[in-house]
CSV table of C-alpha atoms and ligand atoms in Angstrom, one decimal:
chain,number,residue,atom,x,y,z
A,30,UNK,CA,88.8,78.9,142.4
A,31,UNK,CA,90.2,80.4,139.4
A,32,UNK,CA,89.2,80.8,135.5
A,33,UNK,CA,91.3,78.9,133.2
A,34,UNK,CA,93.0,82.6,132.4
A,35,UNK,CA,93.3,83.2,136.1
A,36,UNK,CA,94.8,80.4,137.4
A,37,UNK,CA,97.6,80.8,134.4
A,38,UNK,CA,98.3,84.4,135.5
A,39,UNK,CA,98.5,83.4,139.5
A,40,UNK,CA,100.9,80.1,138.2
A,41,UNK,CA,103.0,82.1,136.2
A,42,UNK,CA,103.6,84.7,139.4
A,43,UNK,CA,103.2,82.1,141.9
A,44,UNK,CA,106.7,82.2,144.4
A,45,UNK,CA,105.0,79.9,147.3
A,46,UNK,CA,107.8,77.4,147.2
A,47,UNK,CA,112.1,78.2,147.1
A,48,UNK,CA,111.1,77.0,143.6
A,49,UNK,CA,110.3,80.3,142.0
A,50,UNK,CA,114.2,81.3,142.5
A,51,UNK,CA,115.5,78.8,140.6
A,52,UNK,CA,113.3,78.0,137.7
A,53,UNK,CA,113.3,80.3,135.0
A,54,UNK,CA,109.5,80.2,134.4
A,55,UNK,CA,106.6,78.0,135.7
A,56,UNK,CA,105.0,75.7,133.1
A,57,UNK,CA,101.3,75.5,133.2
A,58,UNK,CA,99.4,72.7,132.2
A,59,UNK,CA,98.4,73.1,128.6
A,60,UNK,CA,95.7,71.0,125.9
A,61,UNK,CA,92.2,70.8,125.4
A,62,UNK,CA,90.3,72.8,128.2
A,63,UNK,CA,87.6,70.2,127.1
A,64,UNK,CA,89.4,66.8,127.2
A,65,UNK,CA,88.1,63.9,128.5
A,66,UNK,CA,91.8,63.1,129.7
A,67,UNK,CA,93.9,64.6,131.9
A,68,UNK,CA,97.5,63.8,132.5
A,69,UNK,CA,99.4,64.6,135.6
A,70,UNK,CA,103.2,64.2,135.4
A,71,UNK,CA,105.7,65.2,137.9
A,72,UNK,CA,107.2,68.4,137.1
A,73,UNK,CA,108.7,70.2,134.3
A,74,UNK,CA,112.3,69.6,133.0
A,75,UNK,CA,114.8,72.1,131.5
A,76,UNK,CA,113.5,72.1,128.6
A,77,UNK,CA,110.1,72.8,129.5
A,78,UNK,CA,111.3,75.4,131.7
A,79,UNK,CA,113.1,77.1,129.4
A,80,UNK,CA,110.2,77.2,127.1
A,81,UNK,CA,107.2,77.2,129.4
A,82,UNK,CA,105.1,74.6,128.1
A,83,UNK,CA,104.9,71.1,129.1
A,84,UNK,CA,106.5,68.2,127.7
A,85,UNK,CA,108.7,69.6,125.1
A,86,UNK,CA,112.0,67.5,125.8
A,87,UNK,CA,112.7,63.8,125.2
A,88,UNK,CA,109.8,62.6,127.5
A,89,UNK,CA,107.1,64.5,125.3
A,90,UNK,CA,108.4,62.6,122.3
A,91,UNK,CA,107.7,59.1,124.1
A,92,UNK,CA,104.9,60.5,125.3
A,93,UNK,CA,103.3,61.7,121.6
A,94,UNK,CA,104.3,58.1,120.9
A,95,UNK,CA,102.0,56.5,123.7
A,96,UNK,CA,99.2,58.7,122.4
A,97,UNK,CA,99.5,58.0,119.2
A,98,UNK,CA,99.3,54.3,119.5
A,99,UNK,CA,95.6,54.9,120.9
A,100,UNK,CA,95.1,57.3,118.0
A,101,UNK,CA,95.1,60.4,120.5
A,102,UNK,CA,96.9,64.4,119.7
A,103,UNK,CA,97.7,66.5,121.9
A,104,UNK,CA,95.2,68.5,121.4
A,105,UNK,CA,92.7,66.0,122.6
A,106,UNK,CA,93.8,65.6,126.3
A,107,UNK,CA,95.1,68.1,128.8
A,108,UNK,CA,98.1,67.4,130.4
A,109,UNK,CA,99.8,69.0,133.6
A,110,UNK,CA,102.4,68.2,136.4
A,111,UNK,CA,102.2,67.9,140.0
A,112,UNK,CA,104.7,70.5,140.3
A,113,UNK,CA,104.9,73.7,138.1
A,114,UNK,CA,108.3,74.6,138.5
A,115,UNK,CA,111.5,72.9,137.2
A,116,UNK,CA,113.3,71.5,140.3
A,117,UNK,CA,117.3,71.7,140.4
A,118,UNK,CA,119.0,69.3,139.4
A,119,UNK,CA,116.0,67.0,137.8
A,120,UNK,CA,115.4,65.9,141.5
A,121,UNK,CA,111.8,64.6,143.0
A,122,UNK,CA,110.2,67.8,143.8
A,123,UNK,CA,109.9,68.0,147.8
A,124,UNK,CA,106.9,66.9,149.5
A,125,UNK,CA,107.2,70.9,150.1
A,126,UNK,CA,106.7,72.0,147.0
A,127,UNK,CA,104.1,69.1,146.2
A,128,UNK,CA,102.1,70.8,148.9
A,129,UNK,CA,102.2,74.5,147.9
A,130,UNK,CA,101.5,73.5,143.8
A,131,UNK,CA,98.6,71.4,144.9
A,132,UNK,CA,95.7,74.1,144.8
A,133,UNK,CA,96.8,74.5,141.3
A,134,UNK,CA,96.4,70.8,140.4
A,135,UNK,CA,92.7,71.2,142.1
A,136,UNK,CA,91.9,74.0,140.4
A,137,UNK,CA,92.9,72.6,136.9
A,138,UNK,CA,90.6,69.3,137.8
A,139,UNK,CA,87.8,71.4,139.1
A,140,UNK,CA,87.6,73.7,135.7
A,141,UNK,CA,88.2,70.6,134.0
A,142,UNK,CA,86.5,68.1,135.5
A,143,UNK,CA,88.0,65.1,133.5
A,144,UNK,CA,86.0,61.5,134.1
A,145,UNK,CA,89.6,59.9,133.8
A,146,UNK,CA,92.8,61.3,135.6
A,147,UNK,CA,96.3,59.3,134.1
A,148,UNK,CA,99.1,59.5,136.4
A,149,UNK,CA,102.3,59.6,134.8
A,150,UNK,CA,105.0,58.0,136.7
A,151,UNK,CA,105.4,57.0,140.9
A,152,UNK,CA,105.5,60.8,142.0
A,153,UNK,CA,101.7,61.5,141.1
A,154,UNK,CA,100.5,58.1,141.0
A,155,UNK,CA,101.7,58.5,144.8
A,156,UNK,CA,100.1,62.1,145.5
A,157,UNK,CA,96.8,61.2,144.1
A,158,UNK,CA,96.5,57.8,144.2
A,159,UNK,CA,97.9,56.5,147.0
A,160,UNK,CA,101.4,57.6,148.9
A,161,UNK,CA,102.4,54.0,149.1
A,162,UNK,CA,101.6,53.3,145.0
A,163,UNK,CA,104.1,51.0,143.4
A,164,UNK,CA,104.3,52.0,140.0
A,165,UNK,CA,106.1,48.7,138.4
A,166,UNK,CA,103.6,46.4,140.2
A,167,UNK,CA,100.4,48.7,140.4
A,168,UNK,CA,100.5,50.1,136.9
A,169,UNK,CA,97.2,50.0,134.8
A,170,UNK,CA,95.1,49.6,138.0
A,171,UNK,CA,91.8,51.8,138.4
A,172,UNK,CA,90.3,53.9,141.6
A,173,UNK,CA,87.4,56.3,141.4
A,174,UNK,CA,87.9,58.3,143.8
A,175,UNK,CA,85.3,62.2,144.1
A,176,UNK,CA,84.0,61.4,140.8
A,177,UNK,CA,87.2,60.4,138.9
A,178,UNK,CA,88.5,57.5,137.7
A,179,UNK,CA,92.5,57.1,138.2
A,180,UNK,CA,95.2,55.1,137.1
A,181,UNK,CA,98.6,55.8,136.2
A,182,UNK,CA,101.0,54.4,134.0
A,183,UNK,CA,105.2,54.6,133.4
A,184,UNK,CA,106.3,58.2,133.2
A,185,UNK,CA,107.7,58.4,129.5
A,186,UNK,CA,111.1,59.1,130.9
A,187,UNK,CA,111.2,55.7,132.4
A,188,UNK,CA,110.7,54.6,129.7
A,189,UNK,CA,113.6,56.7,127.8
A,190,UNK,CA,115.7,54.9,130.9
A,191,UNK,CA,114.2,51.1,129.7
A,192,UNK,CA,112.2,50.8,126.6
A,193,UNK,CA,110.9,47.1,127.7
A,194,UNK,CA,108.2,49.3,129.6
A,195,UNK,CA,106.9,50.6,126.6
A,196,UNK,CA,104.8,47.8,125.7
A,197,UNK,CA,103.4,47.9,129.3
A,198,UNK,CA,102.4,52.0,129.4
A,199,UNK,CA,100.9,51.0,125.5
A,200,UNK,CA,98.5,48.5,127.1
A,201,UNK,CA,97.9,51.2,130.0
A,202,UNK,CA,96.7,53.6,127.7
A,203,UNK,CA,94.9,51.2,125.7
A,204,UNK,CA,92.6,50.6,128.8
A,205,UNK,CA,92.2,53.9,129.5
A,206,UNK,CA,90.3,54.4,126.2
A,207,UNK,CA,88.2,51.5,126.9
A,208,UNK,CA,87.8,52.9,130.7
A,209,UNK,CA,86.7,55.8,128.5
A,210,UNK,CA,83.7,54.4,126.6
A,211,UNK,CA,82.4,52.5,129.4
A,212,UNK,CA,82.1,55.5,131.4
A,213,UNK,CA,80.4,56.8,128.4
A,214,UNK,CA,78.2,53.5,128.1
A,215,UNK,CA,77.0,53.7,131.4
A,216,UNK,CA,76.1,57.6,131.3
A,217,UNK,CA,73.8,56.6,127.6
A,218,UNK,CA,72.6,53.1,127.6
A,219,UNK,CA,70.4,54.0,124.7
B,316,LIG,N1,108.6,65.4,132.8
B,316,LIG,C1,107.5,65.7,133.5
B,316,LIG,O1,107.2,65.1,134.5
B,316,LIG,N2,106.8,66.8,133.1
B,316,LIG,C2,107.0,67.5,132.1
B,316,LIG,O2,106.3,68.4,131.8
B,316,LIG,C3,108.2,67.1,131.3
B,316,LIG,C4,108.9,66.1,131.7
């Protein structure tokens, strides 16, 4: 177990997968160290490694878009990728490279201990959800699973590749707010 400033530096370094020799830096998750929600992606794209931070390229404009029809910043949820390293190509990262980034992905949810986790797209809906999850017909469900409360929606650059999901993640995020206030019902019932 890391500190926030920790786990950055040892991410950053980290060379546990053939990963490390072709990206040009890892990303680390970024966003409020506070948030309430956490979003776990897949894994960088050029653009965010060439720049280091996540989300920067076409798919962080869709996905400013889906927060901002539930009146959410960036700056109000904290948002991450399975994988911190670009893969080749834009490929699925290997089940390989899922496995060695995956104490980083604990240690983000430990020092952040979010009440709702939002998979973006089938990659982490299928790593922490369930490996068999089918994102077009499994979309806006809910687990709580250790504490959390999971769903996952379309990954914004599925939605670049067909806009008629759009309306669909919308609604997802939509139900993730009121997922939100019920958790925070139940925890003050005055
Ligand atoms: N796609 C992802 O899955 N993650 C990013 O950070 C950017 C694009």
């Amino acid at each position: 177990m890391y500190t926030w400033d920790e786990l950055q530096i040892k991410i950053k370094q980290c060379d546990r997968c053939p990963l490390a020799r072709s990206r040009q830096q890892a990303v680390p998750g970024r966003g409020n160290r506070k948030a309430k929600i956490m979003l776990v992606a897949e894994a960088p794209g050029s653009q965010e490694d060439q720049q280091g931070i996540p989300f920067v390229g076409p798919a962080g404009r869709v996905l400013d878009l889906l927060l901002a029809s539930v009146q959410l910043r960036r700056q109000d949820v904290y948002m991450t990728n399975v994988v911190k390293c670009h893969p080749p190509g834009n490929g699925d990262p290997t089940p390989e490279a899922q496995e060695a980034c995956l104490p980083f992905l604990r240690c983000e949810t430990l020092l952040l201990q979010p009440p709702v986790i939002v998979c973006l797209g089938r990659i982490a809906a299928q790593r922490l959800i369930d490996p068999q999850f089918k994102i077009s017909r499994q979309h806006g469900s809910w687990v709580h699973r250790k504490g959390y409360w999971m769903t996952a929606v379309y990954h914004p650059a599925a939605i670049l590749r067909d806009p008629a999901r759009l309306e669909d993640a919308k609604q997802d995020f939509q139900a993730v707010l009121a997922k939100l206030r019920e958790i925070e019902e139940a925890q003050y019932p005055l």
